[in-house]
XYZ file of C-alpha atoms in Angstrom:
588
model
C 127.064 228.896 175.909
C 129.162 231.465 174.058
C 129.655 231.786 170.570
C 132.863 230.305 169.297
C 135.033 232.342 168.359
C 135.520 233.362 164.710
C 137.710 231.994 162.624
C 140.740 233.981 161.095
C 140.623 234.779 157.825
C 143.012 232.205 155.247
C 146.099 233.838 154.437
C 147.449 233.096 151.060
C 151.240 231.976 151.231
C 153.558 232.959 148.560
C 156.135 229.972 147.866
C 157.724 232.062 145.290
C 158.989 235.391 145.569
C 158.687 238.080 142.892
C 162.392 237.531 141.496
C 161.198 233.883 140.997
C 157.793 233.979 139.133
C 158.279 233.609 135.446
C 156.176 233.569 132.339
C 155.801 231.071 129.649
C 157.786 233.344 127.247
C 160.223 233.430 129.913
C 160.302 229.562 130.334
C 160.340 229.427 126.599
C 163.608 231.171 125.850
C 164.992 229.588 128.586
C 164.518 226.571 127.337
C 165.467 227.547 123.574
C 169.038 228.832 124.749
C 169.327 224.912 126.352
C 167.948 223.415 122.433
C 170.598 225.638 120.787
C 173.502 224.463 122.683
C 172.788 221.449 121.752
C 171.836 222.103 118.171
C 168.439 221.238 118.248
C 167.219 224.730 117.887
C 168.516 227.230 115.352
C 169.962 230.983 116.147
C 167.189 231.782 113.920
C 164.616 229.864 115.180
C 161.660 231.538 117.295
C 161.684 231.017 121.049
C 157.632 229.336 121.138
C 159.621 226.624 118.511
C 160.613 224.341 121.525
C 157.160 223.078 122.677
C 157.719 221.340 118.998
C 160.931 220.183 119.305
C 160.647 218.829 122.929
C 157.104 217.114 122.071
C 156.633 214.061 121.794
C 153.778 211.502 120.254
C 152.211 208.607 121.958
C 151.121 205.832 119.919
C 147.088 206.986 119.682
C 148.846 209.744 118.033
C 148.178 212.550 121.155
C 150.798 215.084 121.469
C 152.482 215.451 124.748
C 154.026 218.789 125.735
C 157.390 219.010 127.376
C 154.964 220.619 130.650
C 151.481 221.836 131.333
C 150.237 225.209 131.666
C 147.447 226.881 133.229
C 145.740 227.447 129.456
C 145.593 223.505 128.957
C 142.623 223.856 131.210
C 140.755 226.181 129.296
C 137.139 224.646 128.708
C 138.081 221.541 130.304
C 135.172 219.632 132.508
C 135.901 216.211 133.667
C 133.658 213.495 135.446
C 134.150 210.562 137.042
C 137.281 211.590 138.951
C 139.012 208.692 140.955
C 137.209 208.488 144.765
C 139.222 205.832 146.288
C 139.467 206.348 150.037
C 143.130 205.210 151.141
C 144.865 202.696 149.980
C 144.301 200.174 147.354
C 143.780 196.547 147.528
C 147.403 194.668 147.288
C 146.088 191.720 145.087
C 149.174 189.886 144.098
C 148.546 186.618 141.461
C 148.379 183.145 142.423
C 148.658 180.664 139.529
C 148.629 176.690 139.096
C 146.588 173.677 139.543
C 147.669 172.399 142.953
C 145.140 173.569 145.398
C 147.293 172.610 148.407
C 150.531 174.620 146.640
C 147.845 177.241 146.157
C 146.740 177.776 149.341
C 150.033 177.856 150.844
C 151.132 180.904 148.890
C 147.878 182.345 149.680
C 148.558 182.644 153.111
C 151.751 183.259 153.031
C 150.802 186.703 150.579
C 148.026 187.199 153.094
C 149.958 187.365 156.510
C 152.526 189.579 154.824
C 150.494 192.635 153.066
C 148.235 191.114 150.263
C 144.711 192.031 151.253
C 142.947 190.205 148.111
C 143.938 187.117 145.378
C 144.040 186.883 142.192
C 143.650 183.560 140.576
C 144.628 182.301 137.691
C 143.111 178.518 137.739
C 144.592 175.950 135.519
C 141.954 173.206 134.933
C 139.229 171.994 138.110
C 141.191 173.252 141.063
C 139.311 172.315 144.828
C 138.898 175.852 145.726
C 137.745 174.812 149.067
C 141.167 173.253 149.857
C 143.032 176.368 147.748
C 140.888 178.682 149.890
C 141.339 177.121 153.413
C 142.151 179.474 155.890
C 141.302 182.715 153.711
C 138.689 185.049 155.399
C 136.479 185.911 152.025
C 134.569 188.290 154.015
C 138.455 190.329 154.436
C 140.282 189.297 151.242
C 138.406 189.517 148.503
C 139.076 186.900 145.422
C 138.739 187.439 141.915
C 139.677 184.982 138.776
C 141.707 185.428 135.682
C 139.802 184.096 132.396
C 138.040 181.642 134.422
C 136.063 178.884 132.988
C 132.038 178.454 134.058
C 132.728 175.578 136.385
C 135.704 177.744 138.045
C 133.283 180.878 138.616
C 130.766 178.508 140.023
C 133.109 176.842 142.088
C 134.050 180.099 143.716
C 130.194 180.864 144.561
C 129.900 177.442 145.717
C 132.637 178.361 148.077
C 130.991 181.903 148.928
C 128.028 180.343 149.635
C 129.034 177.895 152.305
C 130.922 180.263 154.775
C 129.122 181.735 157.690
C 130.323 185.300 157.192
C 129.520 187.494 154.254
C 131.606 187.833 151.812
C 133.284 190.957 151.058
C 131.594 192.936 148.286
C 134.589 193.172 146.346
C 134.839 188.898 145.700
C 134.274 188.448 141.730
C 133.126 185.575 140.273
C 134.401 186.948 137.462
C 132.805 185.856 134.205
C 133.901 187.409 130.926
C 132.193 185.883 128.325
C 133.580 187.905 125.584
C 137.373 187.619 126.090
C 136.536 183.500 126.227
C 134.933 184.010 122.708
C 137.223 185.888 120.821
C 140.329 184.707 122.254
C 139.588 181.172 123.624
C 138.406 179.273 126.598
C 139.109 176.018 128.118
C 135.635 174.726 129.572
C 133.668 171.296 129.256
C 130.295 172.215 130.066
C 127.868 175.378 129.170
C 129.724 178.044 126.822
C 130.786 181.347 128.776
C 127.962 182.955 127.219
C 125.441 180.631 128.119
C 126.228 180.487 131.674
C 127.120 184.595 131.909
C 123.157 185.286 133.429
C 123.252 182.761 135.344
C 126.944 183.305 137.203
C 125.587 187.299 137.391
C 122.471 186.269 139.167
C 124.331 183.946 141.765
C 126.718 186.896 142.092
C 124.036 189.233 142.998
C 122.162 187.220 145.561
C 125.953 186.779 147.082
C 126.187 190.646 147.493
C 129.503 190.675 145.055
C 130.528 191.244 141.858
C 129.994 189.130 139.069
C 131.283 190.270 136.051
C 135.000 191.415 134.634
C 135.689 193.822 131.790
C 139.419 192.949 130.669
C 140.708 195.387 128.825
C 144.763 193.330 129.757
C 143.682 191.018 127.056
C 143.802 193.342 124.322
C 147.216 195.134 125.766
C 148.792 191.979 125.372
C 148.254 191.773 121.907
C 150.004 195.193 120.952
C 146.843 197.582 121.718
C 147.757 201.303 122.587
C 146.426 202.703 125.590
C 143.275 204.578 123.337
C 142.243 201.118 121.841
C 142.273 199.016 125.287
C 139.957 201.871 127.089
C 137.689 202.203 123.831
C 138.078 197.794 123.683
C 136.093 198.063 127.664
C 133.621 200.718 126.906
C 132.480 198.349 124.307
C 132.960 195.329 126.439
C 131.301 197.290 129.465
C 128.166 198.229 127.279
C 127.921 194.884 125.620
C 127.396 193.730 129.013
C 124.976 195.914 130.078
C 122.892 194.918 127.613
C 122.999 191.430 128.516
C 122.374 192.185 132.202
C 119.561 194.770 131.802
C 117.619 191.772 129.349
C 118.672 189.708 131.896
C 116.088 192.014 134.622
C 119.047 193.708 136.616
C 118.558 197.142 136.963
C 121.481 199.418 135.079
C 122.386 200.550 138.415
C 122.887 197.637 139.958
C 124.590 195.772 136.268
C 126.856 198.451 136.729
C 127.245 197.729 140.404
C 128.042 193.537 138.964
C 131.165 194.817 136.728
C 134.749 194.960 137.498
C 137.157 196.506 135.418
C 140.772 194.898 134.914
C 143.643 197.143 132.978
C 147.285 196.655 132.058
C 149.412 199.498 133.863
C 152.826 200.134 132.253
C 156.151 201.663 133.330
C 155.102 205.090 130.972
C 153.917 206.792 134.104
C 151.712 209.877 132.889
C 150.089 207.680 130.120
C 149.058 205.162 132.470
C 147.729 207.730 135.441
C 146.006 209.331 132.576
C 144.678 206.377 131.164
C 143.218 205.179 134.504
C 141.221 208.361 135.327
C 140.263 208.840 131.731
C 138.253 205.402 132.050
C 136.577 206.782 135.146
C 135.381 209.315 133.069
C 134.424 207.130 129.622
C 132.239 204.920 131.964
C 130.497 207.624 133.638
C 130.194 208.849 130.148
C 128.786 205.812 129.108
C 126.235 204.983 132.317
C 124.912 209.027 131.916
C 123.818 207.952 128.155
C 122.784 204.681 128.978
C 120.099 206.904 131.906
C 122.087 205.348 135.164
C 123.055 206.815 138.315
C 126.804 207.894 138.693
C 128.044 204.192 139.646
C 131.545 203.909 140.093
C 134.172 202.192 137.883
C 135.840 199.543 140.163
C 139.422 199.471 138.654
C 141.971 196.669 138.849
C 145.547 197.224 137.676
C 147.308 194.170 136.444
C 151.657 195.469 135.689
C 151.720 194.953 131.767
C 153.324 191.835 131.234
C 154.466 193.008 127.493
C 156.736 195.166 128.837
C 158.414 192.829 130.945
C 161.731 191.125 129.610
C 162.788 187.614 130.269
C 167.425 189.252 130.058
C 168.150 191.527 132.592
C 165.079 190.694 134.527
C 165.961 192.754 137.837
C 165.053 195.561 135.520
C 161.827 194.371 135.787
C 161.288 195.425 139.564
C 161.934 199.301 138.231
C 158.931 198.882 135.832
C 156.441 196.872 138.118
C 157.570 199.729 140.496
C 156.418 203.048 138.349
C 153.649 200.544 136.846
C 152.180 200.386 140.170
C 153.009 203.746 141.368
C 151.201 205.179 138.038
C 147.935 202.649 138.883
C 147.646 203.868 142.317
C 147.930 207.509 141.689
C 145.261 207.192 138.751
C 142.920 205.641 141.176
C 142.827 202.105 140.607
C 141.011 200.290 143.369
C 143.093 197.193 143.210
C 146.854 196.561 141.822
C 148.483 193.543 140.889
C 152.605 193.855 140.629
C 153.673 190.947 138.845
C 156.796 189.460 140.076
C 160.248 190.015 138.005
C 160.595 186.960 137.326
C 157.204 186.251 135.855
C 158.650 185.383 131.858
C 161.260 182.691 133.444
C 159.032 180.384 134.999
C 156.699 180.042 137.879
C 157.762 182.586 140.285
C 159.905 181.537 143.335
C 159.097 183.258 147.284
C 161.648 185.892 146.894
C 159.985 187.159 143.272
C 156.461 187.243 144.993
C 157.456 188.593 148.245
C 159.319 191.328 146.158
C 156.217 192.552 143.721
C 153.915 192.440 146.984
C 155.963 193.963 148.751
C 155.840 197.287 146.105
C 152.520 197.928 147.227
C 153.343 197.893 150.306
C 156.164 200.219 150.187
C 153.711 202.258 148.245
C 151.053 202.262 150.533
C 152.306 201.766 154.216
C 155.310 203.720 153.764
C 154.944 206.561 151.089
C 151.496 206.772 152.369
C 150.393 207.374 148.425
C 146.755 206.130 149.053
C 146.279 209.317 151.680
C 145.285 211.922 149.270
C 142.617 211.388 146.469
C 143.154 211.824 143.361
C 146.626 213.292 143.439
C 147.792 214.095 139.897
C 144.293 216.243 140.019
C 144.607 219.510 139.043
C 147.911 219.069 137.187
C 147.718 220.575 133.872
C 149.756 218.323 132.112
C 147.533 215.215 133.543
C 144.488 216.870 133.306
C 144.964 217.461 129.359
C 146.132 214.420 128.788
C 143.403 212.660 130.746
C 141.205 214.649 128.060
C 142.748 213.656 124.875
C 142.968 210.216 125.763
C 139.161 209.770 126.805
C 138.457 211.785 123.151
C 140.644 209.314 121.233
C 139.800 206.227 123.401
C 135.895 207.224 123.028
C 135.901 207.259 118.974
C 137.411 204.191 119.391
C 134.323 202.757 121.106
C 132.121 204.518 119.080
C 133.828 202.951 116.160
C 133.204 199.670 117.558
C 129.723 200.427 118.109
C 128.997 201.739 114.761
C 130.770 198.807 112.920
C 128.117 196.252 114.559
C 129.504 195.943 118.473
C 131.676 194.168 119.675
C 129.376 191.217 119.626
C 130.261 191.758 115.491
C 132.488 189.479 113.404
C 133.301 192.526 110.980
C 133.961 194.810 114.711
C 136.440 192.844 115.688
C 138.241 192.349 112.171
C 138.285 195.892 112.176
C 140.028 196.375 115.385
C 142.298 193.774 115.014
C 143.301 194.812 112.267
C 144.009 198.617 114.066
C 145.842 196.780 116.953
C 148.082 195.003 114.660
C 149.115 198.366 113.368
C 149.806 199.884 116.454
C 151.988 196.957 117.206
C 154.179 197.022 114.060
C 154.408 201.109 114.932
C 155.835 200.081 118.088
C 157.969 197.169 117.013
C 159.446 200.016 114.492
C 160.112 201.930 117.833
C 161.865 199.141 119.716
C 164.160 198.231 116.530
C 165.472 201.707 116.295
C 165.633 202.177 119.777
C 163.407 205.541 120.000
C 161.555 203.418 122.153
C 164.580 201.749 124.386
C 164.196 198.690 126.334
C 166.612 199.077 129.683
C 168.757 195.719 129.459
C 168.061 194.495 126.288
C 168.059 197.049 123.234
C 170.142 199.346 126.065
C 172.632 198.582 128.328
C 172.673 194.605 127.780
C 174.474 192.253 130.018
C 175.891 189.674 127.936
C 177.750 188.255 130.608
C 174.800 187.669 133.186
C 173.585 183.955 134.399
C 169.713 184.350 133.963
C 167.685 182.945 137.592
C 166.512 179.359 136.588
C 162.819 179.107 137.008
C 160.465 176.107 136.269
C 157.229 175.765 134.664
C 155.292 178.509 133.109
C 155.276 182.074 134.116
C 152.573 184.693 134.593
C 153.407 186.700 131.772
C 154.685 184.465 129.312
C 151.450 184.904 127.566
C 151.771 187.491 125.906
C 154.561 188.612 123.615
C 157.485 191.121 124.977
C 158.245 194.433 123.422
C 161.624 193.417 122.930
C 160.914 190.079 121.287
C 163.000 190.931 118.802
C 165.905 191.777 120.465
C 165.425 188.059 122.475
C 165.162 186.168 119.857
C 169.392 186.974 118.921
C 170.312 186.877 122.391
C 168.560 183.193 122.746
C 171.067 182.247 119.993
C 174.137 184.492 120.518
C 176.062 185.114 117.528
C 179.730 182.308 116.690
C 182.106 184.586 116.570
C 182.785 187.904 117.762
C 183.253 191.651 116.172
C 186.697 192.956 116.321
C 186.693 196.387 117.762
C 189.333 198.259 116.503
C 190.060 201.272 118.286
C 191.582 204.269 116.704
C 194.045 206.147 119.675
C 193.963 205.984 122.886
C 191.417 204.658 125.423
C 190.063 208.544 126.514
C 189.156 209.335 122.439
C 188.276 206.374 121.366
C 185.882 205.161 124.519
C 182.869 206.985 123.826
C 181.947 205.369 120.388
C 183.504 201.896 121.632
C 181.278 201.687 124.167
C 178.198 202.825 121.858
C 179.281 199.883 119.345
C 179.977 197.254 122.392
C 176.243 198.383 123.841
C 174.730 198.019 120.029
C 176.340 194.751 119.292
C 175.449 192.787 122.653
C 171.710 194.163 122.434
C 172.033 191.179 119.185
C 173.607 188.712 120.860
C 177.022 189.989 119.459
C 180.530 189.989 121.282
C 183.492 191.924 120.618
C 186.857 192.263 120.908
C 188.529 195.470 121.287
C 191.960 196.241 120.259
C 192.706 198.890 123.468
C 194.899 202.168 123.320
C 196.253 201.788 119.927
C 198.607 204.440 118.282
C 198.592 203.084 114.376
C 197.737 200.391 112.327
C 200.682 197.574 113.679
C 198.870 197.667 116.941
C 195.341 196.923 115.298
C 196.600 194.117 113.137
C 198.591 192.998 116.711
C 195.391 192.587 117.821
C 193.421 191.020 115.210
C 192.945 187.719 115.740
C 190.756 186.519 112.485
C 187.635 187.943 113.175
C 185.796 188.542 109.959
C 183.836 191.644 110.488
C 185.846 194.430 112.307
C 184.218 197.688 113.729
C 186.174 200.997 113.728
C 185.846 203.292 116.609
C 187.521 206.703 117.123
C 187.382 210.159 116.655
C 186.829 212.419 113.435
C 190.437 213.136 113.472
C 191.843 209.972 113.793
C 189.285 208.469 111.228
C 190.607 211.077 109.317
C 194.429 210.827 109.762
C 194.403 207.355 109.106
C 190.856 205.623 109.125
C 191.667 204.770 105.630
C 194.780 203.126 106.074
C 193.070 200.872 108.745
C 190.298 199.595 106.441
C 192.828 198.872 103.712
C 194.988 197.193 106.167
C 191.932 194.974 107.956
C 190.490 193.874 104.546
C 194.133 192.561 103.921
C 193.841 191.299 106.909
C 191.044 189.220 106.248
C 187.789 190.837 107.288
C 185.173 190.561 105.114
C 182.907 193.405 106.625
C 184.354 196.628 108.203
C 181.418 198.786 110.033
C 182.840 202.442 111.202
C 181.124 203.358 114.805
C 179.359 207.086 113.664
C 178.126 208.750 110.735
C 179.158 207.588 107.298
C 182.346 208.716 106.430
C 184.228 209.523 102.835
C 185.849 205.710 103.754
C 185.443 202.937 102.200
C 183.408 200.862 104.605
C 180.748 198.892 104.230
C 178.336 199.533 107.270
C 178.191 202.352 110.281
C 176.359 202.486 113.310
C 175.028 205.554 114.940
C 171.911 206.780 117.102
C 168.825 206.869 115.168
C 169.888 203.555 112.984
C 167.392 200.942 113.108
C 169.444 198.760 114.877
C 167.528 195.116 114.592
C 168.284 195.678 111.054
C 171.834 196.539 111.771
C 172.358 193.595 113.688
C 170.804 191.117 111.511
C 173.002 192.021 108.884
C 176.254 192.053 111.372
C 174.626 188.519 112.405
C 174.836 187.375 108.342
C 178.158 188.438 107.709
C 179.291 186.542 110.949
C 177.445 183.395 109.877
């Protein structure tokens, strides 16, 4: 035989040529020129001033820059990067008590995509009749909050096929997130039976055990308080298992770990590989092996809205997307529809059909680890795992979460982080697309029936809801300084603003004085200016004086406040829940 022949040597390509490599400083005061066009930058204002002004801050208080550079790696070691090999499990949610109703969605998810369940059991379903036909040692199942008798009922299941089941069935038992937030069972406490439902898990060659850090995210938690919420769970119940004779390794092997994945894209790919590398953090301390954190992504049901829910489908979308790029082993897409009611064929065949597209077609699950090496993910992978780690640590040193004074304490931190963000959502630095933006007053919601999947937990834009659920008697009369081209721009800010409360208007039109506006009026009691500087100026005044003769009790000028005697204004930056409650009164 002859030797093969060498290999040639790699040759580096150059994407860039020289004209087109540039510097930070270079990026900087190209980027200042851009702030001080639009006066967010001063002439005299350094260059390096925009990685302030273009920064922004999450709610675990981490600073994001406007991009990453090369020095954001300085000193930076990571473990526990995401390993998954191709694509992830499409696991879409199955709810109800009807095990024949069950079943038939089951299949129907299975021949079209799905490749594992999720359950979500209400009361004693007959898993063998809501499992008929599903190959457990293909799809994998897993529960949601299951009670003892549903996680043995699963094993009892398991246990009577002929195949094997796949490793990745879960019978699922979370014994904390039944004690602190509830659980529905008649016989042995989740507690009591969690040993027992870990050792039947074992000699079944699954999983046993789920970490759910979606419980906490439902209740307000930031991204830093639901990873630092599992590590505590996680250890907690590797205590319990290594007592209970299971080897860390294999305790490890028993655990599952289930988190909320949210339409903020970097956050969540950075908060899915930062868990990788809090539990490896936490199984090197604990003197295990490097065991792998099994993720599964659940799409946040908090940020889900019950108006405008087509919108929905773009967050499940980038929810998903974000999951699978971070490395999550399993992703759930909720469908659109999930705050309406029980979700009808085209909502499910929709949300599993995202992974799909995501998988089979934008072949996302080919390359490991993709954001990897990115130096905006990679630092913000970091400061999230610091923040989300003195979290846990915080649990751990105020008694565990097994503690009554632990989880005061951190309730009492989540509820702070949720009035933070509720702040956010009322003055619309935070926007919800469809309800605090761009609302549809005019739409015909779909009519669902029964309960939904994610009408546990509490929508960011509650608020908001709550006015368009009762929409407002009367309407706000628009009246519209000039014609349509000057006056459009702040009419349609104010007509946005007011529907996002439940609040219609009616506009005036081109108008060219103050006959035409009282033409229009047709007794509304609170009356909205909208125009230009110039026209509020030439005769702004004479139009208040005129309305209030008119009748209206409450004139609101559309812009900053103004040397006119008004008595409300609307701009960007207002806290507009506060706005519109006091349009609402005045209305009353």
């Amino acid at each position: 035989m002859t030797d093969p022949t060498p290999e040639a040597p790699v040759q580096r390509i150059d994407l860039a040529s020289d004209q087109d490599v540039a510097t930070v400083t270079d990026w900087e005061k190209a980027t200042a020129d851009v702030l001080r066009k639009s006066r967010r930058l001063g002439d005299d204002d350094a260059d390096s001033l925009v990685w302030e002004r273009l920064a922004r801050t999450t709610l675990d208080d981490i600073s994001v820059a406007p991009i990453g550079q090369r020095s954001d790696l300085d000193g930076l070691t990571t473990a526990g990067r995401p390993a998954r090999d191709g694509d992830w499990d499409n696991r879409p949610p199955l709810a109800g008590d009807d095990a024949k109703a069950l079943n038939e969605a089951a299949l129907v998810d299975l021949e079209n995509g799905a490749t594992s369940l999720f359950l979500d059991l209400d009361g004693n379903v007959d898993l063998e009749v809501a499992l008929k036909g599903v190959f457990l040692d293909l799809a994998p199942v897993t529960l949601r909050r299951p009670t003892p008798e549903q996680s043995a009922a699963l094993a009892d299941v398991l246990a009577e096929r002929p195949d094997a089941p796949h490793p990745d069935n879960n019978l699922s038992a979370d014994p904390v997130t039944a004690e602190v937030f509830g659980h529905a069972g008649t016989g042995a406490t989740p507690d009591e039976a969690f040993a027992g439902t870990a050792a039947r898990a074992k000699a079944l060659g699954i999983r046993g055990v789920v970490v759910d850090g979606t419980v906490l995210h439902d209740r307000g938690a930031s991204d830093a308080q639901e990873l630092g919420w599992t590590m505590a769970v996680g250890a907690h119940y590797l205590r319990l298992l290594t007592e209970a004779g299971h080897s860390l390794d294999e305790s490890a092997a028993l655990i599952e770990f289930r988190y909320s994945a949210t339409d903020e894209q970097f956050p969540t790919i950075a908060k899915f590989r930062a868990a990788r590398r809090l539990w490896a953090r936490v199984l090197e301390l604990s003197g295990g092996s490097d065991v792998p954190q099994h993720q599964h992504a659940v799409t946040s049901s908090p940020m889900m809205t019950t108006f405008d829910p087509y919108v929905n489908m773009l967050r499940t979308t980038v929810a998903a997307f974000a999951a699978g790029v971070g490395g999550a082993d399993a992703v759930t897409v909720l469908p659109f529809d999930a705050r309406l009611g029980r979700s009808d064929a085209f909502g499910r065949r929709i949300a599993r059909n995202t992974s799909s597209l995501l998988t089979a077609e934008s072949h996302l699950g080919k390359v490991t680890d993709p954001a990897g090496g990115s130096y905006a993910v990679e630092k913000l992978t970091d400061d999230l795992a610091v923040v989300a780690w003195a979290e846990f640590t915080q649990i751990e040193a105020e008694g565990t979460i097994a503690s009554d004074e632990a989880l005061a304490a951190l309730k009492v931190r989540v509820n702070a982080v949720r009035d933070r963000r509720d702040q956010q959502v009322a003055d619309r630095s935070r926007p919800v697309t469809g309800v605090s933006e761009f609302p549809n007053l005019g739409e015909t919601l779909p009519t669902r029936e029964g309960t939904g999947l994610a009408a546990g937990a509490v929508s960011y834009a509650w608020a908001y809801e709550d006015l368009r659920r009762e929409p407002a008697a009367q309407p706000v009369f628009l009246a519209t300084l000039g014609p349509v081209a000057a006056h459009t721009a702040r009419a349609t800010f104010a007509t946005n603003l007011f529907a996002a409360g439940g609040v219609s208007v009616t506009s005036a039109g081109a108008t060219t004085g103050v006959e035409d506006l009282l033409a229009a009026h047709a007794g509304e009691k609170v009356a909205c200016l909208a125009g230009t500087d110039a026209a509020y100026a030439e005769w702004g005044a004479e139009a208040v004086a005129a309305l209030r003769d008119a009748g209206v009790t409450r004139v609101i000028l559309a812009g900053k406040p103004k040397d006119l005697a008004v008595d409300d204004s609307c701009a960007t930056g207002l806290d507009a829940l506060a706005f519109l409650n006091r349009t609402r009164e005045a209305l009353a």
